[in-house]
Tab-separated table of C-alpha atoms in Angstrom:
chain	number	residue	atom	x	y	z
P	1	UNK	CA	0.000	0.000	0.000
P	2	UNK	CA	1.408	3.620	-1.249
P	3	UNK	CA	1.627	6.183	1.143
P	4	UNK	CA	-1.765	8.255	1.923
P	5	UNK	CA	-0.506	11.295	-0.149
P	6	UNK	CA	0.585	9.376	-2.960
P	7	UNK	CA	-2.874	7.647	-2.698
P	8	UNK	CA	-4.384	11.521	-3.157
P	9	UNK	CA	-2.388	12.344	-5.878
P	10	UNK	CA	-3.344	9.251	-7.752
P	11	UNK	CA	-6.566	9.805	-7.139
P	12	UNK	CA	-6.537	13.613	-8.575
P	13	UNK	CA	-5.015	12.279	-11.288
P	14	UNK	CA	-7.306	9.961	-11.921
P	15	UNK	CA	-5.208	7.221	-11.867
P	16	UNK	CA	-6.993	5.254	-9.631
P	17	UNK	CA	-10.485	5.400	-8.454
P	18	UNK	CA	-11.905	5.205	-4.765
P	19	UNK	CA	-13.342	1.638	-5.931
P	20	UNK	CA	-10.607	0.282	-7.151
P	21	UNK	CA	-8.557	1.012	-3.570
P	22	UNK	CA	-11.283	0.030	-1.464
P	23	UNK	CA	-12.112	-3.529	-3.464
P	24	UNK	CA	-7.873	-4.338	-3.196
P	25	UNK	CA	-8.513	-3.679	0.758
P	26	UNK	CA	-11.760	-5.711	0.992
P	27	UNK	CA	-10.215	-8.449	-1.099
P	28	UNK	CA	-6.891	-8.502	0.903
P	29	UNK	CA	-8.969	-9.091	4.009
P	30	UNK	CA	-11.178	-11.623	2.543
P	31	UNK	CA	-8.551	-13.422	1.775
P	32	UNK	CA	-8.341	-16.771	3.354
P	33	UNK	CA	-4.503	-16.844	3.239
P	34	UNK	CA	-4.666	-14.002	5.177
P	35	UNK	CA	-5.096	-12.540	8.566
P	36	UNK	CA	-8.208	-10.326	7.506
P	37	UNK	CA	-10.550	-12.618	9.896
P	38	UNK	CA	-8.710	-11.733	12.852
P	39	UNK	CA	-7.542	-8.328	11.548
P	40	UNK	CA	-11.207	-7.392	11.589
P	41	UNK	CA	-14.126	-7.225	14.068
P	42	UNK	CA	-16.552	-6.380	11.386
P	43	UNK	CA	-16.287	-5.828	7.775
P	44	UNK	CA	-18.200	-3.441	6.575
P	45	UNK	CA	-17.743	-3.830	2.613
P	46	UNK	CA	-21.292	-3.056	1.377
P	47	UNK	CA	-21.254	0.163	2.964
P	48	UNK	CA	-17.660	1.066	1.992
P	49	UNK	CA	-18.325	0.034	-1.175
P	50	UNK	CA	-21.226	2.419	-1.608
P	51	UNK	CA	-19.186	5.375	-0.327
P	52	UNK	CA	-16.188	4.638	-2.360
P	53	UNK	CA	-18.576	5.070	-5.197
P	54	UNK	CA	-19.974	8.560	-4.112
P	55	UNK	CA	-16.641	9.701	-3.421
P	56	UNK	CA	-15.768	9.104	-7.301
P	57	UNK	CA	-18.686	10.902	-7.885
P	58	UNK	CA	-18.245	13.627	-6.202
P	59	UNK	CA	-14.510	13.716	-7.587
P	60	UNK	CA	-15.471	13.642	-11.160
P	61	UNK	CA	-17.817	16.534	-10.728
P	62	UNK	CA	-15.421	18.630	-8.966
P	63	UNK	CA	-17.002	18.415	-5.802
P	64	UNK	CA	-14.739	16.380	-3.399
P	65	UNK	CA	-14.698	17.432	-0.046
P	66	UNK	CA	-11.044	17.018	0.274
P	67	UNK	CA	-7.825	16.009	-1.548
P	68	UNK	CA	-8.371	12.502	0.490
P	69	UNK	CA	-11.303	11.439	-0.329
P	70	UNK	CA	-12.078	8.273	-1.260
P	71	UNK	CA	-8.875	6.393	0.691
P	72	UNK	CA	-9.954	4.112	2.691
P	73	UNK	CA	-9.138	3.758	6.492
P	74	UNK	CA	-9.865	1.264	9.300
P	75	UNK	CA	-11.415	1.875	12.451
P	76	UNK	CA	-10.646	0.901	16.005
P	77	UNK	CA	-13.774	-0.985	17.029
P	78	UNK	CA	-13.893	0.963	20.544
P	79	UNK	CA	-14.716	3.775	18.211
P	80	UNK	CA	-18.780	4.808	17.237
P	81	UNK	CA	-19.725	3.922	13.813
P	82	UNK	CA	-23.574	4.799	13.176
P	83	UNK	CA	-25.608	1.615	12.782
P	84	UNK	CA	-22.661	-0.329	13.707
P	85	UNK	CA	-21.829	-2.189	17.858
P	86	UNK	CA	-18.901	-0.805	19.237
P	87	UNK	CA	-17.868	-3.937	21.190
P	88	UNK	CA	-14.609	-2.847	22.065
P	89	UNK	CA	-13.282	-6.164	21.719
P	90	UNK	CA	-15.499	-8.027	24.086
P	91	UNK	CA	-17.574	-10.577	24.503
P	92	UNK	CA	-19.679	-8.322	27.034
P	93	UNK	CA	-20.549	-5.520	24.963
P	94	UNK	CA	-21.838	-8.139	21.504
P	95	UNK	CA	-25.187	-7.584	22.328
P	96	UNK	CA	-24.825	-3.936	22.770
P	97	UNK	CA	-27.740	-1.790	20.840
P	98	UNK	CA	-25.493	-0.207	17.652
P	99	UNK	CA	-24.289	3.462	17.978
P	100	UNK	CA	-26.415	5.826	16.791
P	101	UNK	CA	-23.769	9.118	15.493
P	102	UNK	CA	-19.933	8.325	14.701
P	103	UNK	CA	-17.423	9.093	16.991
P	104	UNK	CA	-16.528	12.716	17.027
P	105	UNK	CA	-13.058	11.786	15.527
P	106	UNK	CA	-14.438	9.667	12.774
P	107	UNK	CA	-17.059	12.043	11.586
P	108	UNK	CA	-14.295	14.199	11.052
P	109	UNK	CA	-12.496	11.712	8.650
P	110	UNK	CA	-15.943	11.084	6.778
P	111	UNK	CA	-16.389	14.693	6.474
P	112	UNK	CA	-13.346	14.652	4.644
P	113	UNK	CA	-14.343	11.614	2.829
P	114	UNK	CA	-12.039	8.883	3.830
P	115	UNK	CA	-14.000	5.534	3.972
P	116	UNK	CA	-14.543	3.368	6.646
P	117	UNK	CA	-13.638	-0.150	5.816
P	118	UNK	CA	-14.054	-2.079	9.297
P	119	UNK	CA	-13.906	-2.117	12.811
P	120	UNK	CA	-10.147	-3.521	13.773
P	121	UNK	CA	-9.700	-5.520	16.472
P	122	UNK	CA	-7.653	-4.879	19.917
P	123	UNK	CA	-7.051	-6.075	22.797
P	124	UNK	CA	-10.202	-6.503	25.111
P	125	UNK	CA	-11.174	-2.990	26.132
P	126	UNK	CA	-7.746	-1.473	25.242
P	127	UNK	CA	-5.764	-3.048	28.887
P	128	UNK	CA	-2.520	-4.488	27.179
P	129	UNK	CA	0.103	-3.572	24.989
P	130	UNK	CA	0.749	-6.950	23.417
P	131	UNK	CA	-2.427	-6.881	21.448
P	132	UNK	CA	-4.068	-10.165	22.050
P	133	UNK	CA	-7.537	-10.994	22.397
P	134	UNK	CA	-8.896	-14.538	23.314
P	135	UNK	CA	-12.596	-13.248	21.791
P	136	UNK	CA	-11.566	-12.564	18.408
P	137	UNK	CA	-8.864	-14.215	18.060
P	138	UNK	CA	-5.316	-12.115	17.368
P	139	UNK	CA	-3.932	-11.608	13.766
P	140	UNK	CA	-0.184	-12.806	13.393
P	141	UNK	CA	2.622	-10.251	13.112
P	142	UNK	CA	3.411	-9.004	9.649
P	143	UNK	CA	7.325	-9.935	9.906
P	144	UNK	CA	6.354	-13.582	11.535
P	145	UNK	CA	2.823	-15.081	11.864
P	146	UNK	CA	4.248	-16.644	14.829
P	147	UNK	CA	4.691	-13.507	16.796
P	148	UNK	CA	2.167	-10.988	18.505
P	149	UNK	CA	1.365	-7.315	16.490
P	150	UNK	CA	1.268	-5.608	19.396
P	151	UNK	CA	-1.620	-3.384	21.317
P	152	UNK	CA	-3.888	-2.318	22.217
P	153	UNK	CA	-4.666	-1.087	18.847
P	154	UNK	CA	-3.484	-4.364	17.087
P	155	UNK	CA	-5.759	-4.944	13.967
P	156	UNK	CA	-4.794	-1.311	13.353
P	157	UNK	CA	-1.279	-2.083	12.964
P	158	UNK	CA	-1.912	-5.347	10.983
P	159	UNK	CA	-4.290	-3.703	8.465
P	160	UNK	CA	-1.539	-1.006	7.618
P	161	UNK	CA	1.363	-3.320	7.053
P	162	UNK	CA	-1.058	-6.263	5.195
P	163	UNK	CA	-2.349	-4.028	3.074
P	164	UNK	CA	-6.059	-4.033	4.226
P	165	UNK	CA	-6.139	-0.374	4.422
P	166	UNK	CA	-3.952	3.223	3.871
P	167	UNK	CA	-4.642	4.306	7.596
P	168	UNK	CA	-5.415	2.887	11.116
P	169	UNK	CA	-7.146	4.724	13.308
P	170	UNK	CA	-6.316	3.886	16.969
P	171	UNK	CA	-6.329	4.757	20.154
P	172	UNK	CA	-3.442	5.356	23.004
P	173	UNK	CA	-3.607	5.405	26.503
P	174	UNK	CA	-0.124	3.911	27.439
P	175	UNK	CA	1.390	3.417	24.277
P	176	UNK	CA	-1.658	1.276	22.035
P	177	UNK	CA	-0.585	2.722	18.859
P	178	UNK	CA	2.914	3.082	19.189
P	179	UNK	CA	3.978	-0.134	20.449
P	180	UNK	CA	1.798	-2.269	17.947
P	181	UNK	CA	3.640	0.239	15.109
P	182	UNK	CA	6.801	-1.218	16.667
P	183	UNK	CA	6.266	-4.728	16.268
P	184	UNK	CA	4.908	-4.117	12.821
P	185	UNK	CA	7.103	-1.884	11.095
P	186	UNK	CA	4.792	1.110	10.473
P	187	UNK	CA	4.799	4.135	11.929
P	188	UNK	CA	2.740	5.242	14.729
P	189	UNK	CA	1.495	8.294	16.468
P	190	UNK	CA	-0.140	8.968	19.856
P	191	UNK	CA	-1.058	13.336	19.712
P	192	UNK	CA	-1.021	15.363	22.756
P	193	UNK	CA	-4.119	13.978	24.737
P	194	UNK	CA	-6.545	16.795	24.459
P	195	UNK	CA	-5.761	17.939	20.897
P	196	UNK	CA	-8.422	15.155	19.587
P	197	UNK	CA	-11.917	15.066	21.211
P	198	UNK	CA	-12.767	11.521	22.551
P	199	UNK	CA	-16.521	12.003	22.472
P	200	UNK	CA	-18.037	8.339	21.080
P	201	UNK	CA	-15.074	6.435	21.839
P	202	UNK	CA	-15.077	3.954	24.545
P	203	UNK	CA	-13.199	4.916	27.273
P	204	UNK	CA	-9.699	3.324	28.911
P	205	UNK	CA	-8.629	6.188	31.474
P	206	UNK	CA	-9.597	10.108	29.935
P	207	UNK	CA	-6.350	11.281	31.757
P	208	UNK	CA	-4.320	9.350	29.283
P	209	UNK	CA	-7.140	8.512	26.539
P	210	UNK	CA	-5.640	10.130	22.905
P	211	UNK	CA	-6.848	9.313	19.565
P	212	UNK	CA	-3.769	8.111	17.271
P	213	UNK	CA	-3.039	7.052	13.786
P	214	UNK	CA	-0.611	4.222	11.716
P	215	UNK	CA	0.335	4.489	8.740
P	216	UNK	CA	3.449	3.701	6.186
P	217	UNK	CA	4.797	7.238	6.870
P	218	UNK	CA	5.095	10.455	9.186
P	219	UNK	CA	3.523	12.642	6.815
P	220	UNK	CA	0.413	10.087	6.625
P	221	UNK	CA	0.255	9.779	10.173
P	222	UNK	CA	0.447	14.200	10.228
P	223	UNK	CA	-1.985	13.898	7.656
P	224	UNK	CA	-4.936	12.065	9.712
P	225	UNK	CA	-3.888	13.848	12.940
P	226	UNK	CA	-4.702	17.154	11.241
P	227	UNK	CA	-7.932	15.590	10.037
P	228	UNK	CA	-8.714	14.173	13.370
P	229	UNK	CA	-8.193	17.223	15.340
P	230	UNK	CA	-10.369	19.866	12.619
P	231	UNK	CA	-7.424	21.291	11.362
P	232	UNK	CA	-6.188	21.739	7.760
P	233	UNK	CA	-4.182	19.119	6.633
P	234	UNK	CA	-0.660	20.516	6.721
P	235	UNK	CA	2.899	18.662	5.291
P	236	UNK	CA	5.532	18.554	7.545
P	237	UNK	CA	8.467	20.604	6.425
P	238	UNK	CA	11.867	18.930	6.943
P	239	UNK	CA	14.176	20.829	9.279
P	240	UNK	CA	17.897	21.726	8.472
P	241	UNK	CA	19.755	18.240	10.398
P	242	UNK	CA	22.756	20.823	11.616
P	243	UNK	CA	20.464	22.804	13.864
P	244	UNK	CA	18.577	18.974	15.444
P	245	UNK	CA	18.576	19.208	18.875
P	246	UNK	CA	17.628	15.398	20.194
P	247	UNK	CA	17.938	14.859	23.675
P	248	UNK	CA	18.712	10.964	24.400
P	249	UNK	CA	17.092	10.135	27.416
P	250	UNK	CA	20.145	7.567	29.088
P	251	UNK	CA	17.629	6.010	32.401
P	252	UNK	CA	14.803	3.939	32.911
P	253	UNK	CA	14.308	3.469	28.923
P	254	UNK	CA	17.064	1.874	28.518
P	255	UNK	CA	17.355	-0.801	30.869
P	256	UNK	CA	17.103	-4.694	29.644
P	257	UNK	CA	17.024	-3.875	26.156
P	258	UNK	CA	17.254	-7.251	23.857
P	259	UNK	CA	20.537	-6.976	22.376
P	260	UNK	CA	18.771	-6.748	18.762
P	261	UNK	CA	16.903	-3.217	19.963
P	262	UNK	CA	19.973	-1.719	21.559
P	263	UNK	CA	21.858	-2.133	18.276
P	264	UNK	CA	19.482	-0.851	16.116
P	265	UNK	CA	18.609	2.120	18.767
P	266	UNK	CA	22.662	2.520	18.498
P	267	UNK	CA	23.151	2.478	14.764
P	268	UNK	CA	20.178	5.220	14.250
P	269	UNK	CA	22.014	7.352	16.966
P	270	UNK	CA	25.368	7.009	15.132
P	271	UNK	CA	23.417	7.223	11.702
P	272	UNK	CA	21.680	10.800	13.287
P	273	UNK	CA	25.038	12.226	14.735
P	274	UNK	CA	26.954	11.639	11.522
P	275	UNK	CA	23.987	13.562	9.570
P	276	UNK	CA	25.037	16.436	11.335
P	277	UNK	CA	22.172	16.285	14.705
P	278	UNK	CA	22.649	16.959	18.135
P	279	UNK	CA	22.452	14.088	20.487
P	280	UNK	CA	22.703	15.093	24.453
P	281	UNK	CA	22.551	12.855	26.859
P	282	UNK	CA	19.777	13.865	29.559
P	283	UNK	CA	18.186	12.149	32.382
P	284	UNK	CA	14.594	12.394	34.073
P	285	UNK	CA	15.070	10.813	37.192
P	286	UNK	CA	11.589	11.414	37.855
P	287	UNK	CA	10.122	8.425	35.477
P	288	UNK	CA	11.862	5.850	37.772
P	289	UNK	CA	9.057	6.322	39.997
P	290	UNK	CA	6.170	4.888	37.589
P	291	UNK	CA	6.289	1.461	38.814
P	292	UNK	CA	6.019	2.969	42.348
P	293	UNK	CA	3.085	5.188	41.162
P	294	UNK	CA	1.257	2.650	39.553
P	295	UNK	CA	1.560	-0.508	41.780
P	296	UNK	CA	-1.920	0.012	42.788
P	297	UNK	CA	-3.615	0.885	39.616
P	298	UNK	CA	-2.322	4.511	39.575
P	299	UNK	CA	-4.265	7.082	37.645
P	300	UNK	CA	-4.794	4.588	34.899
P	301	UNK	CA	-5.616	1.720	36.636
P	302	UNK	CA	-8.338	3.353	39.008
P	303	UNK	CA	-9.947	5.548	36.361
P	304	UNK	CA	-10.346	1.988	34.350
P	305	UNK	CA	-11.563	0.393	37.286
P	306	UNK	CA	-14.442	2.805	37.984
P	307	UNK	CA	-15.461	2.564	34.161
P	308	UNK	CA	-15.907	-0.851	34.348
P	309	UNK	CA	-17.270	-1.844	38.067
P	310	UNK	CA	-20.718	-2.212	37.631
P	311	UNK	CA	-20.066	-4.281	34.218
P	312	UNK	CA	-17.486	-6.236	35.810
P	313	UNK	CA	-19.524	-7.299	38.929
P	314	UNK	CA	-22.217	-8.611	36.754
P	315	UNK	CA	-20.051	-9.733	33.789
P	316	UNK	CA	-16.684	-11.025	35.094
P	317	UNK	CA	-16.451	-14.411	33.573
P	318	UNK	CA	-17.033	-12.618	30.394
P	319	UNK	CA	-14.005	-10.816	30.425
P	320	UNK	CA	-10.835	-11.682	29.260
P	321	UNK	CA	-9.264	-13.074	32.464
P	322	UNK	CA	-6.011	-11.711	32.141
P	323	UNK	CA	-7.943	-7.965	31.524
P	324	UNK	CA	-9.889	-8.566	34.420
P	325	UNK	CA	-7.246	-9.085	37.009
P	326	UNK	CA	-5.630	-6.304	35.869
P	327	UNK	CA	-8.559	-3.821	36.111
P	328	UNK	CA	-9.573	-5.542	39.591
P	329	UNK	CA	-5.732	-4.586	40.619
P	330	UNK	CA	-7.110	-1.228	41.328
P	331	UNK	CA	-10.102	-2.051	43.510
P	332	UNK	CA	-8.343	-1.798	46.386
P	333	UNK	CA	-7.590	2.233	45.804
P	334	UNK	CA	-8.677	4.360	48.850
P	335	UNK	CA	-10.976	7.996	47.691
P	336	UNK	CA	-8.359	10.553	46.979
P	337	UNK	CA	-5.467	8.157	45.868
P	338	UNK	CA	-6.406	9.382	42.383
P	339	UNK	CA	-6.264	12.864	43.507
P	340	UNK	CA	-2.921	12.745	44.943
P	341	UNK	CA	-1.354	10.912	41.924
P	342	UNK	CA	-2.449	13.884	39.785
P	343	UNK	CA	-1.079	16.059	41.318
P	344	UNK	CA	2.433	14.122	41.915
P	345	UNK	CA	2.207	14.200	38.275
P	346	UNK	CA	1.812	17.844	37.568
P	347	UNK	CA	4.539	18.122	39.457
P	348	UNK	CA	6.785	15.765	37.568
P	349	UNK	CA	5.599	16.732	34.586
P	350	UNK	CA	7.081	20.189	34.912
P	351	UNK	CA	10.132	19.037	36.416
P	352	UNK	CA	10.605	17.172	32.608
P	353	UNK	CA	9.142	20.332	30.891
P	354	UNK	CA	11.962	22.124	32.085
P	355	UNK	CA	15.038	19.497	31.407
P	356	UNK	CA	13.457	19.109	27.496
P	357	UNK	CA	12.773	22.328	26.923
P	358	UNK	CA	15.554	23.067	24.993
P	359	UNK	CA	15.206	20.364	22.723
P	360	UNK	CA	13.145	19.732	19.137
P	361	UNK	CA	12.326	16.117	20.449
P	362	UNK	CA	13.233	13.204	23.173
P	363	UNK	CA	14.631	9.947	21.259
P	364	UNK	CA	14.053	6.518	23.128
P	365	UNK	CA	13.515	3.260	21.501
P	366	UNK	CA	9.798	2.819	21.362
P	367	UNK	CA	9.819	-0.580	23.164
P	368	UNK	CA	12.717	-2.503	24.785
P	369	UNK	CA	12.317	-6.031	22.754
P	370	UNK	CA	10.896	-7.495	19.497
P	371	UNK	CA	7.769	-8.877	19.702
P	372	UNK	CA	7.275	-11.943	21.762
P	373	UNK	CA	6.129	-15.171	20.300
P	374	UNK	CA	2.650	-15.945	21.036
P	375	UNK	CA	3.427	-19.672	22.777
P	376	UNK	CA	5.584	-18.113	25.288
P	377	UNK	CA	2.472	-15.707	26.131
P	378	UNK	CA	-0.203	-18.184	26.206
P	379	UNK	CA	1.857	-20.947	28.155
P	380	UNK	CA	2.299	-19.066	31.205
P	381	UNK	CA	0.683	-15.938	32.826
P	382	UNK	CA	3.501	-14.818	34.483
P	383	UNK	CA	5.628	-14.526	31.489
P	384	UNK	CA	2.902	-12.426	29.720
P	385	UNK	CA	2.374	-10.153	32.856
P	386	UNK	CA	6.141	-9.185	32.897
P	387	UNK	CA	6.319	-8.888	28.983
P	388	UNK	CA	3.263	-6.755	28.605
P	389	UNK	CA	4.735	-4.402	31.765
P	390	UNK	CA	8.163	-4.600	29.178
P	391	UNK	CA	5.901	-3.476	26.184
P	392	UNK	CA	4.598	-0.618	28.237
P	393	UNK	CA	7.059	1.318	29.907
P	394	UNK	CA	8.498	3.351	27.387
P	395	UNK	CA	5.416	4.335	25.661
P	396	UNK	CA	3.451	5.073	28.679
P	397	UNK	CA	6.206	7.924	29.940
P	398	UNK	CA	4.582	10.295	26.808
P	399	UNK	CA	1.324	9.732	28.094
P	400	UNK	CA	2.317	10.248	31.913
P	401	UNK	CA	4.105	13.871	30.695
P	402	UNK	CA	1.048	14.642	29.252
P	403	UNK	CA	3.492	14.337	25.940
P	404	UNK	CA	3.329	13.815	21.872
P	405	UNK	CA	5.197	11.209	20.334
P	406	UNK	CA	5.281	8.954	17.188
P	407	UNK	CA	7.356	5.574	16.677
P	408	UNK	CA	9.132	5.291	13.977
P	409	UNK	CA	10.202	1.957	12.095
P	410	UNK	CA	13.898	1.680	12.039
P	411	UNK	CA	16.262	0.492	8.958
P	412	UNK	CA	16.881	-3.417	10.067
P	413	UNK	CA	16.544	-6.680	8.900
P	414	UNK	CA	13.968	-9.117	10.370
P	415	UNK	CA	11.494	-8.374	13.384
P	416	UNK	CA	11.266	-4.423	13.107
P	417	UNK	CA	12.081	-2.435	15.955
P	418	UNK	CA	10.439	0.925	16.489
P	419	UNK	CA	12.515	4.481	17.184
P	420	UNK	CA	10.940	6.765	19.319
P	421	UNK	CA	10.859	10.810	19.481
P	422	UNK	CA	8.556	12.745	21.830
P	423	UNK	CA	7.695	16.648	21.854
P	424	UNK	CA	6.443	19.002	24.202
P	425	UNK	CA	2.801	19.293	25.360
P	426	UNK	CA	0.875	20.451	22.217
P	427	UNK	CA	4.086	20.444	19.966
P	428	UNK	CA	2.403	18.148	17.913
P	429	UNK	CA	3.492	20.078	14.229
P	430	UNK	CA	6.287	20.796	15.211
P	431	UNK	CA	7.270	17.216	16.314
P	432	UNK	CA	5.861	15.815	12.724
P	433	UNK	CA	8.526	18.310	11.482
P	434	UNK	CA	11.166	16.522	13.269
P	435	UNK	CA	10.219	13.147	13.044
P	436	UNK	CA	10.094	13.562	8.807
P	437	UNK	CA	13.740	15.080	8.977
P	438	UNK	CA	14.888	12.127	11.052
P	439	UNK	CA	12.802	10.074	8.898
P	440	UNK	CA	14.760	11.362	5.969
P	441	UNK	CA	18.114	10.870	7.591
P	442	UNK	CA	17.199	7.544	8.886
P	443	UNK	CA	16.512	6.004	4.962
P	444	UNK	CA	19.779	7.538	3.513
């Protein structure tokens, strides 16, 4: 699949039409060969089909209601789709009456006339990063069917790299469309959390909650985040390498890196320093706390647990039992343990504001291994409790600094392994500006 501007310029051109790249995607995923059944949640090809057709329509009279129109993009199924149940990927919301509006977010992308293709699947109610879902089944990793894609947002991930669509629309509470971009090779982008409005989306933790893309490139993934938030779609404009400023944050990310990840996180620094950037060593002593902070739940874990009480009392042995334990973790929170977290993390979070300041962007690798196999995961519950903590923790330190960051797929051979940068609060453009350059540098 071409990138989602080259998609728009074919289309202008009339090169191809809306059908023709919606019927590849719907016949990629009905594939049997393929892992369309457990890519997908739902399918919704009569419907796509119909507004693939309009959208030519509306092209050949002039009348398109943007440059990407017509391209078709998969959906999250935690996200509203009118006339369609958002079962979030669980057995306990099937039976759920069907929305009745779209999601704030995707009525934005249908007012620009992307089309909706599906519902992807995810882990059950977005709680993991390693993307599996005993419901739905989980679709195989791009670089090894034998492997996990990654999560929450895992389907998203899987439709991007397969094929099955131009764009994934996700979501990101600790790292759900990052770490799955990882593990797949794609790129993947979790905004600033309150730049996108959640409204229709089922809900994980609305401290962390943001509304994320993946797709084969940075300026895709800019593309749908301008969409997404109600802004003009803008290109990111590469930045002069000589005046990068990358700070390389040396604790807590780094620790028990597979040998594989540290290499590849080593060869892009050398590759980035040699191209004329930056690199500064910084530290943000601060992050070692998280494990401290969230061995009760923390803000996460007791915002998820209040969501999901009620429907957990009366529906436990519906839930995925690895989801539930983790969302019953936080039962035990006292009132105002919430409360005081927040405000620990103000505090933090301007303690970091101030050390990054100075730079465009943070650089980390996205997460610390390649994906796991998916034996080792469903042998033993221990093993997939410590990996899915693994998956997690460098991700989850943009959405505890209240940050912007995108993952990157890095130049190596075999299992991909993901590069990540992170702005400031709200620097969204400006960190789609420095994640092309590097982007750039990266594929010399």
């Amino acid at each position: 699949m071409t990138t989602v501007a080259e998609l728009a310029s074919r289309l202008a051109a009339g090169k191809n039409s809306s059908v023709e790249l919606v019927t590849d995607c719907l016949a990629r995923i009905d594939d049997p060969a393929s892992e369309g059944a457990r890519t997908f949640t739902a399918i919704f090809a009569d419907e796509a089909l119909a507004d693939a057709e309009r959208m030519d329509r509306l092209r050949q009279g002039g009348g398109a209601p943007s440059p990407f129109a017509g391209i078709p993009v998969s959906v999250k199924c935690l996200f509203d789709i009118e006339g369609k149940v958002t079962t979030a990927g669980s057995k306990v919301l099937a039976d759920a009456a069907p929305a009745t509006d779209d999601a704030e977010a995707i009525a934005r992308l249908r007012k620009a006339g992307l089309v909706v293709v599906g519902h992807t699947n995810m882990t059950e109610f977005a709680y993991s990063g390693l993307g599996m879902n005993p419901h739905c089944g989980t679709p195989g990793n791009p670089a090894d069917r034998s492997r996990i894609p990654g999560g929450s947002s895992s389907g998203a991930a899987v439709s991007v790299a397969d094929g099955m669509s131009a764009l994934g629309i996700g979501t990101d509470t600790g790292g759900s469309c990052r770490i799955p971009a990882a593990f797949c090779g794609v790129t993947g982008y979790k905004p600033t959390a309150r730049r996108i409005p959640t409204g229709g989306t089922f809900p994980l933790s609305p401290t962390f909650d943001s509304i994320g893309s993946l797709a084969r490139s940075v300026t895709c993934c800019a593309l749908a985040d301008a969409l997404l938030a109600g802004q003009t779609p803008r290109l990111p404009q590469p930045l002069d390498v000589a005046s990068l400023k990358l700070a390389v944050l040396d604790n807590y990310v780094l620790e028990n890196l597979t040998p594989r990840v540290a290499a590849a996180f080593d060869a892009a620094l050398a590759t980035l320093s040699s191209a004329g950037a930056q690199l500064t060593r910084i530290t943000l002593k601060d992050i070692e706390r998280l494990p401290e902070l969230n061995a009760r739940g923390g803000i996460l874990g007791g915002e998820a647990f209040a969501i999901h009480r009620d429907m957990l009392n009366a529906h436990e042995q519906d839930y995925d039992p690895r989801v539930a334990v983790r969302l019953r973790k936080a039962e035990a929170m006292e009132p105002g343990e919430i409360a005081a977290l927040r405000a620990i993390r103000a505090e933090m979070t301007a303690r970091a504001d101030a050390i990054t300041r100075p730079f465009d962007a943070v650089i980390m690798p996205t997460v610390a291994m390649e994906a796991p196999v998916f034996a080792d995961l469903d042998a033993d519950d221990g093993i997939y409790g410590r990996q899915n903590l693994l998956a997690l923790r460098n991700t989850a330190v943009g959405n505890f600094l209240d940050r912007c960051a995108i993952s990157l797929p890095l130049p190596v051979d075999g299992l991909p392994v993901g590069l990540m940068l992170m702005g400031e609060t709200m620097g969204d453009e400006k960190l789609f500006d420095v994640a092309m350059t590097v982007e750039r540098v990266l594929a010399m």
